[in-house]
Amino acid sequence: MKFSTAFIRHALLALSLGIAAGATLAQEVKIGFVNTDRIFRDSAAAKAAQTKLEQEFSRRERELETLGNQLRAASEKFDREAPTLSEAQRTTRQRQLVEQDRDFQRRRQAFQEDLNLRKNEELQLVLERANRVIRQVAEAEKYDLILQEAVYIHPKHDITDKVIRALDSAR
């Protein structure tokens, strides 16, 4: 059987790549995994951000709650009084209720948008701090790869607790 030189070169190249890959696999690769959701839920930085947001938005939330209660009471009062009202009075009160409801919905939507924007800002700050800590842990403990998203990860690779402790102590 005769082999062409091109075939022999390809075979040698494949063999050398296989040997190189085997050598790479023989070296131990240190992999870690960090559960970002747990950092956002369990770290002191995330809890502090949540407290800050609650303080920042609690007054507006209470105002919205009061406005919603007033709207509900006005609607219930209208329902009770509607049978005794003239057509013109009923129409006027219905318009007022619709306007109050529109105002309430607009304020509630603005509140939710503002809250979500600020929440994203605060979580981004927590994530930036966590990423710095993750890099520090990776360098100090000589990790080759740290993952933050995975379909499955063996618990022995999960370094989330270590990162949360380092993040909390860095405060």
CSV table of N, CA, C and O in Angstrom, one decimal, residues 20-29:
chain,number,residue,atom,x,y,z
A,20,ALA,N,-0.4,16.6,21.8
A,20,ALA,CA,-0.4,17.9,22.5
A,20,ALA,C,-1.7,18.1,23.3
A,20,ALA,O,-1.7,18.5,24.4
A,21,ALA,N,-2.8,17.6,22.7
A,21,ALA,CA,-4.1,17.7,23.4
A,21,ALA,C,-4.0,16.8,24.7
A,21,ALA,O,-4.5,17.1,25.7
A,22,GLY,N,-3.4,15.6,24.5
A,22,GLY,CA,-3.3,14.7,25.6
A,22,GLY,C,-2.5,15.3,26.7
A,22,GLY,O,-2.8,15.1,27.9
A,23,ALA,N,-1.4,16.0,26.4
A,23,ALA,CA,-0.5,16.6,27.4
A,23,ALA,C,-1.3,17.7,28.1
A,23,ALA,O,-1.1,17.9,29.3
A,24,THR,N,-2.1,18.4,27.3
A,24,THR,CA,-2.8,19.5,28.0
A,24,THR,C,-3.9,18.9,28.9
A,24,THR,O,-4.1,19.4,30.0
A,25,LEU,N,-4.5,17.9,28.5
A,25,LEU,CA,-5.5,17.2,29.4
A,25,LEU,C,-4.8,16.6,30.6
A,25,LEU,O,-5.5,16.5,31.7
A,26,ALA,N,-3.6,16.2,30.5
A,26,ALA,CA,-2.9,15.6,31.6
A,26,ALA,C,-2.6,16.7,32.7
A,26,ALA,O,-2.6,16.3,33.9
A,27,GLN,N,-2.4,17.9,32.3
A,27,GLN,CA,-2.3,19.0,33.3
A,27,GLN,C,-3.6,19.2,33.9
A,27,GLN,O,-4.6,19.3,33.3
A,28,GLU,N,-3.6,19.4,35.2
A,28,GLU,CA,-4.9,19.6,35.9
A,28,GLU,C,-5.3,21.1,35.7
A,28,GLU,O,-4.6,22.0,35.8
A,29,VAL,N,-6.6,21.2,35.3
A,29,VAL,CA,-7.2,22.5,35.1
A,29,VAL,C,-8.0,22.8,36.3
A,29,VAL,O,-8.9,22.0,36.7
